[in-house]
Short mmCIF file of C-alpha atoms in Angstrom, two decimals:
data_model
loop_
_atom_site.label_atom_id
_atom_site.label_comp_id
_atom_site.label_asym_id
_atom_site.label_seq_id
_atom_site.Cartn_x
_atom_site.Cartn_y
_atom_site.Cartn_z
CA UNK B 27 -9.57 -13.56 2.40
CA UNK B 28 -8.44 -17.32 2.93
CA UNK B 29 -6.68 -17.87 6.05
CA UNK B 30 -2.87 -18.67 6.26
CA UNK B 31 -3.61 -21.46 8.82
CA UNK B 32 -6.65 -23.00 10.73
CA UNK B 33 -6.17 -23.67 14.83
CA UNK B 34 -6.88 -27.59 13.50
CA UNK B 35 -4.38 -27.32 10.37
CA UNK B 36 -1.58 -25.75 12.78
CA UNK B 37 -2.27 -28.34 15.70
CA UNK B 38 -2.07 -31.17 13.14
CA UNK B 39 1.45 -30.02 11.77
CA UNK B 40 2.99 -29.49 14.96
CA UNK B 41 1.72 -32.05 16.67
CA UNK B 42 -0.05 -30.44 19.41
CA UNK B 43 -3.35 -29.76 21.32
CA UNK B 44 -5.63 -27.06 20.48
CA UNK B 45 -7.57 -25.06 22.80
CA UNK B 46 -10.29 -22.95 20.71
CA UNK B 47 -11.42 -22.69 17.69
CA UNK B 48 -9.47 -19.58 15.63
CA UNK B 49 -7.35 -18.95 12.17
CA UNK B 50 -4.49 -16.66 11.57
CA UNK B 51 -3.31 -14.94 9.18
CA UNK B 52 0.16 -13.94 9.64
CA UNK B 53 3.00 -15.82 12.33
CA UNK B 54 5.59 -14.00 14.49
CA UNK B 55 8.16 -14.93 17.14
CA UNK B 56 8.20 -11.27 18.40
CA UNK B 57 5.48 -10.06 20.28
CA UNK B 58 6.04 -6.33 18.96
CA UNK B 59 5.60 -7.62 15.39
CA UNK B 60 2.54 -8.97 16.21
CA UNK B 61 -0.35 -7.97 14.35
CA UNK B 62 -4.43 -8.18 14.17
CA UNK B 63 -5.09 -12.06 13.26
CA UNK B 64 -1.84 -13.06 14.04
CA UNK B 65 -0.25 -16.30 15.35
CA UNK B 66 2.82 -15.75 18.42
CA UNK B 67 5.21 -18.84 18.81
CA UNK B 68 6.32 -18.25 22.23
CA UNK B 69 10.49 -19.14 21.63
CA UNK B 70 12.05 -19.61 24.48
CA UNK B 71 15.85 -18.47 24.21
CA UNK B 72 19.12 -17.90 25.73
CA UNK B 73 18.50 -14.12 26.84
CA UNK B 74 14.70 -14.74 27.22
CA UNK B 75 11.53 -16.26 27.02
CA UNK B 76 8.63 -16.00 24.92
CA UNK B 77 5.92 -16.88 27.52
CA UNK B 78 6.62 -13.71 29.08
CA UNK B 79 5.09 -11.91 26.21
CA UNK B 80 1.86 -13.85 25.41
CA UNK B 81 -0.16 -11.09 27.05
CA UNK B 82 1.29 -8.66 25.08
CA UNK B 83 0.67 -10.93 21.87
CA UNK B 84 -2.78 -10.90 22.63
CA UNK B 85 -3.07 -7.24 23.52
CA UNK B 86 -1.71 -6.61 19.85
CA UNK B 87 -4.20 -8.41 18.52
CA UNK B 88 -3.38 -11.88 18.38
CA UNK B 89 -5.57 -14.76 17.46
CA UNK B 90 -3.41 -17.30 18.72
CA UNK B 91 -0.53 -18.39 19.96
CA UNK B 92 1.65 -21.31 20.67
CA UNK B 93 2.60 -22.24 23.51
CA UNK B 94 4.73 -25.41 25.96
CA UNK B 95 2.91 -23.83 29.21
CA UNK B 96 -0.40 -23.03 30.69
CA UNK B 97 -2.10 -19.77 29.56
CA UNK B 98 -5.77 -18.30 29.11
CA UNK B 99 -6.83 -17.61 25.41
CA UNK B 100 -6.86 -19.53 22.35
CA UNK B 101 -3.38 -21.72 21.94
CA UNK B 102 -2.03 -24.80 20.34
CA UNK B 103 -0.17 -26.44 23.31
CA UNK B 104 3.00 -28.32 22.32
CA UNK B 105 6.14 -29.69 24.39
CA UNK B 106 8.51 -27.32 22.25
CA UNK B 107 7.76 -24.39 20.55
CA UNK B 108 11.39 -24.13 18.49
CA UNK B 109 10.27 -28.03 17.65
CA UNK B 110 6.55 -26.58 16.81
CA UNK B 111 7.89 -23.71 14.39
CA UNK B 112 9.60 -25.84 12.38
CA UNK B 113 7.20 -28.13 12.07
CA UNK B 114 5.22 -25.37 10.68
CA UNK B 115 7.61 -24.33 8.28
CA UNK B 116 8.03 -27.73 6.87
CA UNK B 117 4.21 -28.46 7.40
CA UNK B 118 4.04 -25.03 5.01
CA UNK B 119 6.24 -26.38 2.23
CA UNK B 120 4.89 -29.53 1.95
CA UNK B 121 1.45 -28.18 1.09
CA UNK B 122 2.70 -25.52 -1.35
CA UNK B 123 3.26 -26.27 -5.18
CA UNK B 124 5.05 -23.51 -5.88
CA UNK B 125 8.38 -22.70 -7.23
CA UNK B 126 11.27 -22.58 -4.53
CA UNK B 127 14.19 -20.48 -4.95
CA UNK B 128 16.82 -20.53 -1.83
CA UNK B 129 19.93 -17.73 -2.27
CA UNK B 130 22.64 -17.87 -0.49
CA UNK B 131 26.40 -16.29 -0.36
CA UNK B 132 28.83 -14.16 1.65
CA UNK B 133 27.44 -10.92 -0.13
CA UNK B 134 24.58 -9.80 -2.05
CA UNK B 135 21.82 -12.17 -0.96
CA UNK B 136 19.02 -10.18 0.81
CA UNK B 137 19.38 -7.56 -2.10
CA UNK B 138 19.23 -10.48 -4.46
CA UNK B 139 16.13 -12.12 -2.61
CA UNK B 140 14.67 -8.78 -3.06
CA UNK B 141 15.09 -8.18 -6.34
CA UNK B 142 14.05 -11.68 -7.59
CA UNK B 143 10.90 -11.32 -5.46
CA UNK B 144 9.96 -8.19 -7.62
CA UNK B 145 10.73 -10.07 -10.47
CA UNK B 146 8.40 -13.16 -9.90
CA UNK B 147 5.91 -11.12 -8.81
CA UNK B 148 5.90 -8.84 -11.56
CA UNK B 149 5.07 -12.36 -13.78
CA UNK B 150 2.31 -12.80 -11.62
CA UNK B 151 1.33 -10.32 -9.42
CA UNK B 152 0.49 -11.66 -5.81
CA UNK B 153 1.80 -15.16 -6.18
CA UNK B 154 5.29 -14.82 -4.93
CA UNK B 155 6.65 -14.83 -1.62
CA UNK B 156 10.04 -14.13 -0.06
CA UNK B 157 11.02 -14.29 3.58
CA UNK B 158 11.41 -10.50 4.92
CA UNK B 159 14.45 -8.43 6.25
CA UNK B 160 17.09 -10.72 6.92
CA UNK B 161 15.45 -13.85 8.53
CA UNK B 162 18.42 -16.25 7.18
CA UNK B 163 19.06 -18.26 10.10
CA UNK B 164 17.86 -21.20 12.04
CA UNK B 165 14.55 -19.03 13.25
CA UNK B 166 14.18 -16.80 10.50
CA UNK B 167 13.73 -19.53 7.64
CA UNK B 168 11.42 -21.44 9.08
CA UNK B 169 9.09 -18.56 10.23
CA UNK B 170 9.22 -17.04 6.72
CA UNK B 171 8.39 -20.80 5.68
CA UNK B 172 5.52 -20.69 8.10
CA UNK B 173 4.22 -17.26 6.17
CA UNK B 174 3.55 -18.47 2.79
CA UNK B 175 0.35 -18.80 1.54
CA UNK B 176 -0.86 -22.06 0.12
CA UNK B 177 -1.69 -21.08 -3.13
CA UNK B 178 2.14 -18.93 -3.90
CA UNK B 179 2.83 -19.31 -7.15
CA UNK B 180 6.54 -18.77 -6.24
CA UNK B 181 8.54 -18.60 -2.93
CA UNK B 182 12.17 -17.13 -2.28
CA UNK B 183 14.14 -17.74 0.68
CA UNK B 184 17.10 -16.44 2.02
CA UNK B 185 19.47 -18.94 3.70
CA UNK B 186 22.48 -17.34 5.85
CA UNK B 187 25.51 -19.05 7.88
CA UNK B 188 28.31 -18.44 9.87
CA UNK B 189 29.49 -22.06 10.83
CA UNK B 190 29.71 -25.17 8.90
CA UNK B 191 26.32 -27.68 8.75
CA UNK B 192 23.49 -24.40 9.36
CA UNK B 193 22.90 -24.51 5.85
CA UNK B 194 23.01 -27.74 4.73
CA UNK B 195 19.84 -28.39 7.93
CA UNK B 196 18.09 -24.70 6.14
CA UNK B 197 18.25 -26.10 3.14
CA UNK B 198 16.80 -29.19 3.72
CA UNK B 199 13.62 -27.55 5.30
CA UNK B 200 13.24 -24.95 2.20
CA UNK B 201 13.98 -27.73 -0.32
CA UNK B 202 14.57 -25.54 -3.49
CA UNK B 203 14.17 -26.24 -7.05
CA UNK B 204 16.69 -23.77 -7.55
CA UNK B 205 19.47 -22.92 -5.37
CA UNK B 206 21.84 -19.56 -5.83
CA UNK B 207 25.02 -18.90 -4.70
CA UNK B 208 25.34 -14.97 -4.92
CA UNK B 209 29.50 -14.58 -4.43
CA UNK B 210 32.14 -15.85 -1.96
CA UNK B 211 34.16 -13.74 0.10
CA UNK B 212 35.76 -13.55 3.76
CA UNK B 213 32.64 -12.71 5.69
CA UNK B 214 32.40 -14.54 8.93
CA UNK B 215 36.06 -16.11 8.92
CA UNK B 216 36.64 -15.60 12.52
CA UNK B 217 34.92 -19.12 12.30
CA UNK B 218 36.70 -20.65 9.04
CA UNK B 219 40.21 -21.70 8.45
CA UNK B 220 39.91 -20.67 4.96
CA UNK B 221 37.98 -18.99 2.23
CA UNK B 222 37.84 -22.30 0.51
CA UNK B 223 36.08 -23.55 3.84
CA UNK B 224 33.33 -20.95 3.77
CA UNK B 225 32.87 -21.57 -0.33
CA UNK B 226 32.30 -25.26 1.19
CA UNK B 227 29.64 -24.52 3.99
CA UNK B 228 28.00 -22.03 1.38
CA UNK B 229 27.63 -24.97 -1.33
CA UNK B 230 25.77 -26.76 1.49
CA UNK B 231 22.66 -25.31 -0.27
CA UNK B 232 22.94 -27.50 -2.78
CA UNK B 233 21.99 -30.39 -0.67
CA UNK B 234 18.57 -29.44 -0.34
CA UNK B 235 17.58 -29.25 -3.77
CA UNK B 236 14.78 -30.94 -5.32
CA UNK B 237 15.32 -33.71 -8.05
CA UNK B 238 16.02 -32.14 -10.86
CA UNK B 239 16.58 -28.72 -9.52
CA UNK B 240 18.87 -25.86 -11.29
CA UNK B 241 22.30 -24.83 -9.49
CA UNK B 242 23.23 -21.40 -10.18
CA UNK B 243 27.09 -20.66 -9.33
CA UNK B 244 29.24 -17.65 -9.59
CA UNK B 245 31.62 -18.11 -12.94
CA UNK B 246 34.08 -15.51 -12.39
CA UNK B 247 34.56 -16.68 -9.00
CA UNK B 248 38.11 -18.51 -8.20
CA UNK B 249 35.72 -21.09 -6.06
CA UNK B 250 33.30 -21.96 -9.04
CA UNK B 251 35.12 -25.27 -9.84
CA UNK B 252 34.53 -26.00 -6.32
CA UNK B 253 30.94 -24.48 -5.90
CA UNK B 254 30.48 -27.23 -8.82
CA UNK B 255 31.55 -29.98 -7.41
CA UNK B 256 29.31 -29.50 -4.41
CA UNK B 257 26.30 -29.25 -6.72
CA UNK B 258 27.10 -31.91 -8.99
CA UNK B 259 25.57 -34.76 -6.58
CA UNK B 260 22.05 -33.09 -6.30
CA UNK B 261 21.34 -31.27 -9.09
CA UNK B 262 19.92 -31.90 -12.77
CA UNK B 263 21.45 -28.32 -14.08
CA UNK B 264 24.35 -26.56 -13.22
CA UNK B 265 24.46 -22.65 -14.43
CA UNK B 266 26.89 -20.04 -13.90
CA UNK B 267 26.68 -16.66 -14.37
CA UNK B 268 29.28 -14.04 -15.16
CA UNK B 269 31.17 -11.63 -17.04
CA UNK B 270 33.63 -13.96 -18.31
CA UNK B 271 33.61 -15.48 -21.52
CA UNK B 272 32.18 -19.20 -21.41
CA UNK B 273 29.65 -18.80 -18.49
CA UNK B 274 25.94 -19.66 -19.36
CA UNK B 275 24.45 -16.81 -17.86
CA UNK B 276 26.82 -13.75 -19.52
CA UNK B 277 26.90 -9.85 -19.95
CA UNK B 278 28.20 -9.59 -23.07
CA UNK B 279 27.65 -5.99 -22.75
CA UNK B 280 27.41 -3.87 -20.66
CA UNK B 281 27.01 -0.09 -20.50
CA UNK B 282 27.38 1.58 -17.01
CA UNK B 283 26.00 4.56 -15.86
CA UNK B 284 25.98 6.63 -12.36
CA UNK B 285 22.59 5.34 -11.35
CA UNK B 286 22.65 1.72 -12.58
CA UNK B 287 23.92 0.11 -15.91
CA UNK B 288 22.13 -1.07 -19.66
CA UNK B 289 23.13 -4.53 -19.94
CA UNK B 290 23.12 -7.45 -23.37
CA UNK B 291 22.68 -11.01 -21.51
CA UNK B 292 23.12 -14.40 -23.21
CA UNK B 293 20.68 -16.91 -21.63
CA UNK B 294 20.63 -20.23 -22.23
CA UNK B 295 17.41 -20.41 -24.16
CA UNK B 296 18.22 -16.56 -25.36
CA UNK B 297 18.94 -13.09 -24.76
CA UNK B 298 17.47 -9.95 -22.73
CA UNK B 299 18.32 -6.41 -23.02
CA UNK B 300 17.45 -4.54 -20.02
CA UNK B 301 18.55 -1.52 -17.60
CA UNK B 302 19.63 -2.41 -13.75
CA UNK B 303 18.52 0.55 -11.79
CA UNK B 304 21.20 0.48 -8.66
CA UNK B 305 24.98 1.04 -9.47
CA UNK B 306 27.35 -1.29 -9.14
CA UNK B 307 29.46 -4.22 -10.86
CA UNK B 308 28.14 -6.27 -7.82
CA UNK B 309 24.81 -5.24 -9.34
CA UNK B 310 25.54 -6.42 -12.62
CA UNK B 311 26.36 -9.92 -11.23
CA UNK B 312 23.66 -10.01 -9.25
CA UNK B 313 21.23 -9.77 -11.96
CA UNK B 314 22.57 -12.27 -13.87
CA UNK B 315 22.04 -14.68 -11.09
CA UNK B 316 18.11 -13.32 -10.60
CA UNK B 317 17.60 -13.95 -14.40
CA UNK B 318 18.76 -17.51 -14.19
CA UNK B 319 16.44 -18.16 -11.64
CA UNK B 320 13.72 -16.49 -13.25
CA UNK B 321 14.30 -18.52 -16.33
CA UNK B 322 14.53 -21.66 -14.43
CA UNK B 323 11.29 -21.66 -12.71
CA UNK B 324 9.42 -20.46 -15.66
CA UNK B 325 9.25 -17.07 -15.20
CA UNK B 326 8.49 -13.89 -17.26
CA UNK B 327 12.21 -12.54 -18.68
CA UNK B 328 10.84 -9.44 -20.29
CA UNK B 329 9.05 -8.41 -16.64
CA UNK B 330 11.42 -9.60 -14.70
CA UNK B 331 13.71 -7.03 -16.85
CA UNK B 332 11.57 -3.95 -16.08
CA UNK B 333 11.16 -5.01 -12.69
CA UNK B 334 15.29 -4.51 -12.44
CA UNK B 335 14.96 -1.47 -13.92
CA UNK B 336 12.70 -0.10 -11.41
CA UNK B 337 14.74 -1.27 -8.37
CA UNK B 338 15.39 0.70 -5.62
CA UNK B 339 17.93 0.44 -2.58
CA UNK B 340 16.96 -1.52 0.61
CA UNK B 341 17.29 0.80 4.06
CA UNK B 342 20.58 -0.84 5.19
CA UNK B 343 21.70 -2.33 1.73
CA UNK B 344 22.23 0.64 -0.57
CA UNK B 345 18.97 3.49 0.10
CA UNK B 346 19.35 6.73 -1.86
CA UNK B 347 18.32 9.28 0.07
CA UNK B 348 18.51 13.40 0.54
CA UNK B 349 20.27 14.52 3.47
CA UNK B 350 18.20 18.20 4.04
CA UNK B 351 20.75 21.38 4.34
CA UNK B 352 20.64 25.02 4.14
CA UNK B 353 20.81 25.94 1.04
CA UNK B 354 19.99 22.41 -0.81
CA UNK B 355 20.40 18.79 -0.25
CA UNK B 356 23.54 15.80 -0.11
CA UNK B 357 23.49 12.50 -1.26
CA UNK B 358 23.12 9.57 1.53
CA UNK B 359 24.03 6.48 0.82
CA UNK B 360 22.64 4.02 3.37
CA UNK B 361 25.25 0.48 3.55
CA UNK B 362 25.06 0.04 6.67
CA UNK B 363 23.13 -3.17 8.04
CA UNK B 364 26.34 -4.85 6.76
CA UNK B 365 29.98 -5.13 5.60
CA UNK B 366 32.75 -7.60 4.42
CA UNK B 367 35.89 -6.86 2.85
CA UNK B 368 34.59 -7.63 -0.53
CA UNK B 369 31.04 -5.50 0.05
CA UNK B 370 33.37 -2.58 1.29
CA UNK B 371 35.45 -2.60 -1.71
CA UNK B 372 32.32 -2.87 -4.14
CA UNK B 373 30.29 0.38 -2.29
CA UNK B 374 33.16 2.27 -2.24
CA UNK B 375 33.98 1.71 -6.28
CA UNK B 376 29.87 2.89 -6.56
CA UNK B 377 30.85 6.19 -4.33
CA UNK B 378 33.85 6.76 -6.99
CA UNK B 379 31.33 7.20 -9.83
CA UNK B 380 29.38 9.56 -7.88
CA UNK B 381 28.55 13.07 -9.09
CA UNK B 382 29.34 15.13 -6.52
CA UNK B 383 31.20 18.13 -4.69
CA UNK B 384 32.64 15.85 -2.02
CA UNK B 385 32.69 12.34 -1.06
CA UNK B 386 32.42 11.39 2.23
CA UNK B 387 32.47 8.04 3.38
CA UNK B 388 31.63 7.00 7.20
CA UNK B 389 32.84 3.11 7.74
CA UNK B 390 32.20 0.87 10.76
CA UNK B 391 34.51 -1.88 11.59
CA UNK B 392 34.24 -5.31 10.13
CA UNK B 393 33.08 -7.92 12.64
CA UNK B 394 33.74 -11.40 12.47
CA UNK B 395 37.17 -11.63 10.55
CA UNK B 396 39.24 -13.38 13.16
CA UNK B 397 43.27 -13.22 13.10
CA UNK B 398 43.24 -11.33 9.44
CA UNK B 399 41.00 -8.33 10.87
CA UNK B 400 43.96 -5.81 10.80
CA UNK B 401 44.98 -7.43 7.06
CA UNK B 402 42.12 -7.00 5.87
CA UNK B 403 40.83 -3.09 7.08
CA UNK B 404 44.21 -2.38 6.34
CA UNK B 405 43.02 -3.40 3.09
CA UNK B 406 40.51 -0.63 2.45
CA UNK B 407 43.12 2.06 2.22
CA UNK B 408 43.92 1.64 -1.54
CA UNK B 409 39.93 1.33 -2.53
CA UNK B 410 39.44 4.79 -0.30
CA UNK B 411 42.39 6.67 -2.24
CA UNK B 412 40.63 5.08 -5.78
CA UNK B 413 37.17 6.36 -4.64
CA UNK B 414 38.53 9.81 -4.11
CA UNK B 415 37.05 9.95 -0.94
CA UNK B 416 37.85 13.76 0.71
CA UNK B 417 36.71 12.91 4.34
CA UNK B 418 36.67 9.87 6.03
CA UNK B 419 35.10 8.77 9.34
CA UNK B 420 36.55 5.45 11.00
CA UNK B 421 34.36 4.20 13.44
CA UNK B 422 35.59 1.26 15.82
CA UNK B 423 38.66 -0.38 17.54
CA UNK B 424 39.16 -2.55 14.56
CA UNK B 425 39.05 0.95 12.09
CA UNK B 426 42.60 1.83 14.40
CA UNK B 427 45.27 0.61 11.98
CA UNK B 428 43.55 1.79 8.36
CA UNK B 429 43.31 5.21 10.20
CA UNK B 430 47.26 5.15 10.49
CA UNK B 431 47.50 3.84 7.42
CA UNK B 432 45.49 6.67 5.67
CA UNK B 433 46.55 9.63 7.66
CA UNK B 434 48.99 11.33 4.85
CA UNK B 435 46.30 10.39 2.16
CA UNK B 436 43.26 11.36 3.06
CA UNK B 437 41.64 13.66 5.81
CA UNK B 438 40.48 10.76 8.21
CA UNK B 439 39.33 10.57 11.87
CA UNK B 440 38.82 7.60 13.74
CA UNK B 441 36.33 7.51 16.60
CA UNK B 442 34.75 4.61 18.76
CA UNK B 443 31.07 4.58 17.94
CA UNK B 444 28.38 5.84 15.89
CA UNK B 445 27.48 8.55 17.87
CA UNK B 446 31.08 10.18 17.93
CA UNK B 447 30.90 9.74 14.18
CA UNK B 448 27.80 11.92 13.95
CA UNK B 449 29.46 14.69 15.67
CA UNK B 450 32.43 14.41 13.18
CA UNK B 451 29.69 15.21 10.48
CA UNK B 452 29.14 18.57 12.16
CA UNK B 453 30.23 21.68 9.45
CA UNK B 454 31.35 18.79 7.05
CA UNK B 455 28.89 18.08 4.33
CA UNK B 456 27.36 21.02 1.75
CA UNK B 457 24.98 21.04 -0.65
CA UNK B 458 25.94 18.72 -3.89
CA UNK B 459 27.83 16.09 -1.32
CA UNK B 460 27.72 12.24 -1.51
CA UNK B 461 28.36 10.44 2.44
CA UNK B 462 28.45 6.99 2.21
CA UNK B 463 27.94 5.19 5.66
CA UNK B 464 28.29 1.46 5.70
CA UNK B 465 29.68 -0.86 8.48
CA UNK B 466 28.86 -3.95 10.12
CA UNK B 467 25.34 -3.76 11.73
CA UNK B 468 27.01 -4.17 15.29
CA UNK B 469 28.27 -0.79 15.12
CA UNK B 470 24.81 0.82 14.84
CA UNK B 471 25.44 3.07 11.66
CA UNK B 472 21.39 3.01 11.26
CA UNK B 473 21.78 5.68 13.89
CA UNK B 474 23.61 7.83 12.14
CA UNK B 475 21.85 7.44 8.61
CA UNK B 476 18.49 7.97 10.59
CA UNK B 477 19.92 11.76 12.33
CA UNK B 478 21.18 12.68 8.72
CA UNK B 479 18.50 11.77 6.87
CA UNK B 480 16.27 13.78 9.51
CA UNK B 481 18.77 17.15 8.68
CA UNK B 482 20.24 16.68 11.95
CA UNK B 483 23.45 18.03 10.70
CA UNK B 484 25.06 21.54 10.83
CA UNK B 485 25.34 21.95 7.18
CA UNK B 486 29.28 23.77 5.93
CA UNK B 487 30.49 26.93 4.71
#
């Protein structure tokens, strides 16, 4: 096996002093994620500091670590270890020559990053990379930089925001050759004046590109024109992708099923028949965006086509799974790492086309919306009624007005946290039942698709 990084490579890119001789094969910032082999950059943060947990780095079988302060064992010693990671990260892209992707956008992008990871890697099995979970920010991108192998064929990196300028520095240290911008929509706009603002901050990516590299912007939405104009300075090809008539990237048909959807897509160098296997018009979209990149970097169209085909839901970001009761099973559909107005609407059209006896949905407020909070939960209460949904289970102060709002429509409860929502649950769902649960990840939701999933539900009548 060749080693991610030498103590001498790693000392050279970050500019500090080694003590020992050692190689690594893997990077963390968190000492519980630590592994045999691994390297520990000790961060040191608002809330805490990474030096405390060197000891336990080693005890979980680190090889290294890095380090601004005296300890025993083998360590690169630097004056700052935030300054050190990203060193590595950019010290990791600079030796690689593979093909960069970077995705971005208000919804749809760790699903995305996911899907076009199976993709590449179904052209060439082994050789593509993608940052894991949701490391998107200003630690996250560079550590998932730090992780690829030297000799990737491919690597795909998730860039998030929530304030004008994080991208345009993220972008800049992945340096794609092709940049995605999955959708726009009010996520985060506590910290915007506008949605045109966060279409701005989220065609930052664009800035980053390398010469020549492909843009790939949403057609059908109303910030394309301006998604464009951010591109047009830095790239050599602009795509868009869409179900409207005149984008590049285009279902021209599209057949939708319960489980996922057979799709006709003009390319620009062709067209690909293929089957998406999650529902969803969101998932349609998506796709279209993955195949663009896959085209772009020179990817394999007919695997990445059966790789969408077998595609499964993330835990957090659309997992099928059985919920065990007497008698037989329910559906659970797991949402809930996240949630915007626009994601809400999308799952809840997906729960609509469900098969089943009852549909219950369990939503967690929407965090980070600012002055247009009430607008826009208030907002859910027509997409609820459209998705016939027979029980409902508000969860959160900010879940208050749509529970007014839906009180002659649908049997609702509203209750402050995830645990209150489980006990709501008691004697609801039978056998042949589909429960949604999706809210942002602040209200803890995992909680409660972890106790169903486990049958830890009285099942009803």
């Amino acid at each position: 096996m060749i080693a991610l990084w030498t103590s001498s490579e790693i000392a050279r890119a970050v500019g500090g002093e080694a003590h020992g001789d050692f190689t690594v094969n893997g990077v963390a910032f968190d000492s519980r994620e630590v592994g045999e082999g691994d390297l520990f950059i000790a961060l040191k943060g608002e809330a805490t500091d990474g030096h405390k947990f060197v000891e336990g780095a080693y005890a979980n079988g680190a090889a290294g670590v890095i380090i601004s302060e005296e300890v025993e064992g083998p360590h690169i010693r630097v004056a700052d270890t935030m300054d050190a990671l990203n060193a590595l990260g950019a010290a990791s892209r600079g030796r690689t020559e593979a093909r960069i992707v970077g995705v971005t956008g208000s919804v749809g992008k760790t699903g995305t990053k996911e899907a076009l990871f199976q993709c590449l890697d179904r052209t060439l099995p082994g050789g593509a990379h993608r940052s894991v979970k949701s490391y998107n920010n200003h630690t996250g991108v560079p550590l998932s930089l730090a992780r690829m192998p030297a000799y990737c064929d491919y690597g795909v990196f998730e860039m998030g925001m929530n304030h004008a300028g994080e991208l345009a520095a993220l972008t800049r240290l992945v340096r794609p050759h092709v940049a995605i911008v999955t959708a726009i929509a009010p996520a985060h706009s506590e910290f915007f004046e506008s949605e045109a603002a966060i279409a701005d901050a989220k065609g930052e990516i664009f800035q980053g590109l390398e010469p020549g590299g492909t843009a790939i912007v949403p057609f059908d939405s109303p910030h394309r024109d301006r998604l464009i104009a951010a591109a047009e300075p830095h790239a050599g090809t602009i795509w868009t992708f869409g179900l409207g008539e005149g984008a590049d990237i285009r279902a021209r048909e599209v057949a939708r099923e319960r489980t996922g959807a057979l799709v006709t897509a003009e390319l620009p160098e062709g067209e690909l028949t293929f089957t998406i296997g999650l529902p969803g018009e969101h998932w349609v979209s998506n796709a279209l965006a993955i195949l663009g990149a896959v085209e772009a970097v020179g990817g394999d169209l007919a695997q990445a086509g059966l790789a969408l085909a077998e595609m499964a839901g993330l835990p957090g970001r659309g997992e099928r799974r059985p919920i065990p009761l007497d008698g037989g099973e329910a559906l659970l559909v797991d949402e809930s790492y996240n949630a915007n107005p626009t994601s809400m609407r999308a799952t809840l059209a997906t729960l609509a086309q469900e098969d089943a006896g009852r549909r219950i949905a369990v939503l967690g407020a929407m965090k980070e919306l600012g002055e247009q909070s009430d607008d826009f939960h208030l907002g859910l209460a027509e997409p609820i009624r459209e998705a016939k949904v027979d029980y409902a289970v508000l969860v959160g102060d900010e879940m208050k007005v749509l529970a007014g709002a839906l009180h002659n429509w649908v049997e609702c409860v509203h209750v402050p946290d995830a645990a209150a929502a489980l006990e709501s649950l008691e004697g609801r769902i039978g056998p042949g039942d589909a429960v949604l649960v999706k809210g942002s990840n602040a209200m803890g939701l995992a909680a409660v698709v972890d106790a169903l999933a486990a049958g830890k539900i009285t099942c009803s009548n």
